[in-house]
XYZ file of C-alpha atoms in Angstrom:
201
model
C 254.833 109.844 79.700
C 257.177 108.370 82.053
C 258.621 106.744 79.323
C 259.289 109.435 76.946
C 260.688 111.547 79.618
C 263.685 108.485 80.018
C 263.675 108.788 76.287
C 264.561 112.132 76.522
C 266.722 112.498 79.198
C 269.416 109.416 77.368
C 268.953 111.092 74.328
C 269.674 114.638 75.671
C 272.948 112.632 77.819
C 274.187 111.586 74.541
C 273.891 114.460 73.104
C 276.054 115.895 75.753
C 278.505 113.299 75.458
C 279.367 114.071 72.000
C 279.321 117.322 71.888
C 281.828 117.243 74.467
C 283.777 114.796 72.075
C 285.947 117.054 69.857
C 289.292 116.147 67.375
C 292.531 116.704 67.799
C 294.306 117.058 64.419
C 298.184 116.082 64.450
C 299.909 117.178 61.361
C 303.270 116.108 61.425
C 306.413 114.668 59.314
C 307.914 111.194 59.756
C 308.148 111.030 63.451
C 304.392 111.136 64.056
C 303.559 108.863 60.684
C 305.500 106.486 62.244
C 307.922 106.022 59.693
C 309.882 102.769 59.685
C 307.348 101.364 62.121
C 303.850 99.353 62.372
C 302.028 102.556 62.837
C 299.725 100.884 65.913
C 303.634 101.204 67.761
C 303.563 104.974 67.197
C 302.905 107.919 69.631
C 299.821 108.885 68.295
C 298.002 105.467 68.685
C 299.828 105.319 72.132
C 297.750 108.444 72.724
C 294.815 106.824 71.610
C 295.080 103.917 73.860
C 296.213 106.839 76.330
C 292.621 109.242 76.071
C 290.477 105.937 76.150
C 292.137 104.929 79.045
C 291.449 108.380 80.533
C 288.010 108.784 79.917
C 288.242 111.307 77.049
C 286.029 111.150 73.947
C 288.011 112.559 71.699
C 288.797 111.676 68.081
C 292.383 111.518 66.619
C 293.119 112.459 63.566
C 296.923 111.682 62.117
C 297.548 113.923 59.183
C 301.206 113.318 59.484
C 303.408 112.687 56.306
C 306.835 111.372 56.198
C 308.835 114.365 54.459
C 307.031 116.957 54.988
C 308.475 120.388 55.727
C 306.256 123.259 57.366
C 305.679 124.607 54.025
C 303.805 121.474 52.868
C 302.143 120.894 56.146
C 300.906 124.682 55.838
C 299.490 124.017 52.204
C 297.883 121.143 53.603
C 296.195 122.794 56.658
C 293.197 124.723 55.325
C 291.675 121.326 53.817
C 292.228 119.614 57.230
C 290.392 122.125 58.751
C 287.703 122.518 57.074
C 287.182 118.422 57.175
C 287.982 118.037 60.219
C 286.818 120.763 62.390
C 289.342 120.366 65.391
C 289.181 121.619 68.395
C 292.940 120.895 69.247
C 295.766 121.108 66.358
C 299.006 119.860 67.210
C 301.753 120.741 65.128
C 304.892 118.774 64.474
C 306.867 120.362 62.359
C 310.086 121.568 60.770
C 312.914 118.735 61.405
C 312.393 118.332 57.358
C 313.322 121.734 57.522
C 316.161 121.622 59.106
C 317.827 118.790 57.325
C 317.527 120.557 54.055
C 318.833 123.522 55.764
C 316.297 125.939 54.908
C 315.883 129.657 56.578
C 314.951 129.583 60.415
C 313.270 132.936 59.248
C 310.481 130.423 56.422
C 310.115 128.208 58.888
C 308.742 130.565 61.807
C 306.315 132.188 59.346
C 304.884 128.644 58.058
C 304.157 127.894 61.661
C 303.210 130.988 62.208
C 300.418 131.200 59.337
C 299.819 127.308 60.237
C 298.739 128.510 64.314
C 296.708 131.454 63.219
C 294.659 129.665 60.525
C 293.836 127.028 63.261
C 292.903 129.632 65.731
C 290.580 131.408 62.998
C 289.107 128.007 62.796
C 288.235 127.781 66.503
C 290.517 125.427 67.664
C 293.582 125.380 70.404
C 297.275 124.515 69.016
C 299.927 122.664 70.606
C 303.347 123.654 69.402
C 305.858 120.733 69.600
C 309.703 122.315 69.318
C 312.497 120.440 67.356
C 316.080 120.576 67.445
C 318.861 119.783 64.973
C 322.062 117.574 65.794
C 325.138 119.617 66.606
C 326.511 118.797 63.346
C 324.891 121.371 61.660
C 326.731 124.074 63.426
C 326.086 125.996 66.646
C 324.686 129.178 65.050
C 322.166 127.464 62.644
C 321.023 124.831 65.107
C 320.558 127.807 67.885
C 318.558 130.091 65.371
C 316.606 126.967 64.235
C 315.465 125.986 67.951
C 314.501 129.532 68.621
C 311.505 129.553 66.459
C 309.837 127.632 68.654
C 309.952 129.212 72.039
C 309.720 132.858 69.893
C 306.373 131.334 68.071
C 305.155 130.415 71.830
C 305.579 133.357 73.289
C 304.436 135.565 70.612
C 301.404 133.738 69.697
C 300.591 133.061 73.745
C 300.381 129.301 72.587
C 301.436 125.838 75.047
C 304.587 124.834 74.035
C 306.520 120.720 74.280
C 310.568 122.773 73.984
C 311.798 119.279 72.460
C 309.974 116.836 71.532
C 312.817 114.101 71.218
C 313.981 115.483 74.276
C 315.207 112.008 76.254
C 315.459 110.323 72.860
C 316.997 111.721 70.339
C 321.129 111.210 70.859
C 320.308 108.225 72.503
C 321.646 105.280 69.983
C 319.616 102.586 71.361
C 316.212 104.833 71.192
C 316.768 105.582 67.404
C 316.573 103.350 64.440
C 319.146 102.585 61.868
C 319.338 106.072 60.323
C 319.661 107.749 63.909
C 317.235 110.101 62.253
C 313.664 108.391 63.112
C 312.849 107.166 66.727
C 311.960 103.278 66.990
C 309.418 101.479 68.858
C 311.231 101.539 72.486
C 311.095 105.203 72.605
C 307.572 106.219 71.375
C 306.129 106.244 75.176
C 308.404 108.458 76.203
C 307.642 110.829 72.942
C 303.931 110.178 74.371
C 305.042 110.771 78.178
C 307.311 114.103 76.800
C 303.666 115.547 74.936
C 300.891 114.582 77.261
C 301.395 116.904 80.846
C 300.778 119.926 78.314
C 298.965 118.280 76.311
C 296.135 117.192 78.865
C 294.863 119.745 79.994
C 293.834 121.607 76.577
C 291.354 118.657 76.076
């Protein structure tokens, strides 16, 4: 008996352990595909080495796509979902957006329909906030870096307010196209994510 009661007991602790385990689905453009890079160099498997390290459980799951725009990532969404099951989505994007200059107005409604299908799906979203170079003119870039913090409040979700913020106008941090970050600066796109993202594991 004394046996099957040890049985048991590890089988019930491992139970535990996984249901504790959940997913955290990233869907993304370029930056978090790791575009231009060997993909074990990106952010996301930083964060990988970064939960192991930490103790946490939890599964990764990189749905990013260089090019995508927060139209395609919404289209994409309901599929990941429903594969998935996360319980954290972190979205990352709209910089795809931007460059094509398409309507601040689209893109805070594909995020918008992007965090409330997640949340009808049970899980928690992290919001990661983009801005465009100066170039594309003060009024355009302000409207476009609005969505974000608007999105955040209104949907009550944790917000990163820039996501490239210590890399991005920083020569030596970007690659050739000064559009995608390179190796040397994907800890500190890790470091600029994890103290909100953390605690919603």
């Amino acid at each position: 008996m004394r046996v099957w009661f040890l049985s048991a007991g590890l089988a019930l602790m491992c139970m535990a352990q996984n249901a504790a385990a959940g997913t955290v689905l990233i869907v993304g453009d370029s930056i978090s595909a790791g575009f231009g890079l060997d993909t074990r160099l990106g952010w996301v498997s930083l964060l990988e080495q970064r939960l192991k390290q930490e103790g946490f459980d939890d599964k990764v799951v990189n749905a990013s796509i260089s090019g995508d725009t927060s139209a395609g990532g919404q289209a994409r969404l309901p599929a990941l979902l429903a594969e998935h099951r996360p319980e954290l989505v972190i979205l990352e994007l709209g910089g795809n957006d931007g460059l094509r200059g398409m309507p601040p107005t689209q893109l805070q409604q594909n995020l918008a329909a992007m965090i409330d299908s997640s949340r009808q799906s049970g899980a928690k979203v992290l919001l990661l906030g983009m801005q465009l170079p100066p170039n594309y003119g003060k009024r355009y870039t302000d409207a476009f870096a609005e969505v974000y913090g608007k999105l955040a409040d209104d949907k009550k979700i944790p917000l990163v307010p820039f996501f490239l913020d210590g890399v991005g106008g920083h020569p030596e941090l970007m690659q050739a196209d000064g559009l995608h970050p390179a190796a040397g600066a994907q800890g500190k796109l890790l470091e600029n994510v994890w103290p909100t993202l953390k605690p919603l594991l």
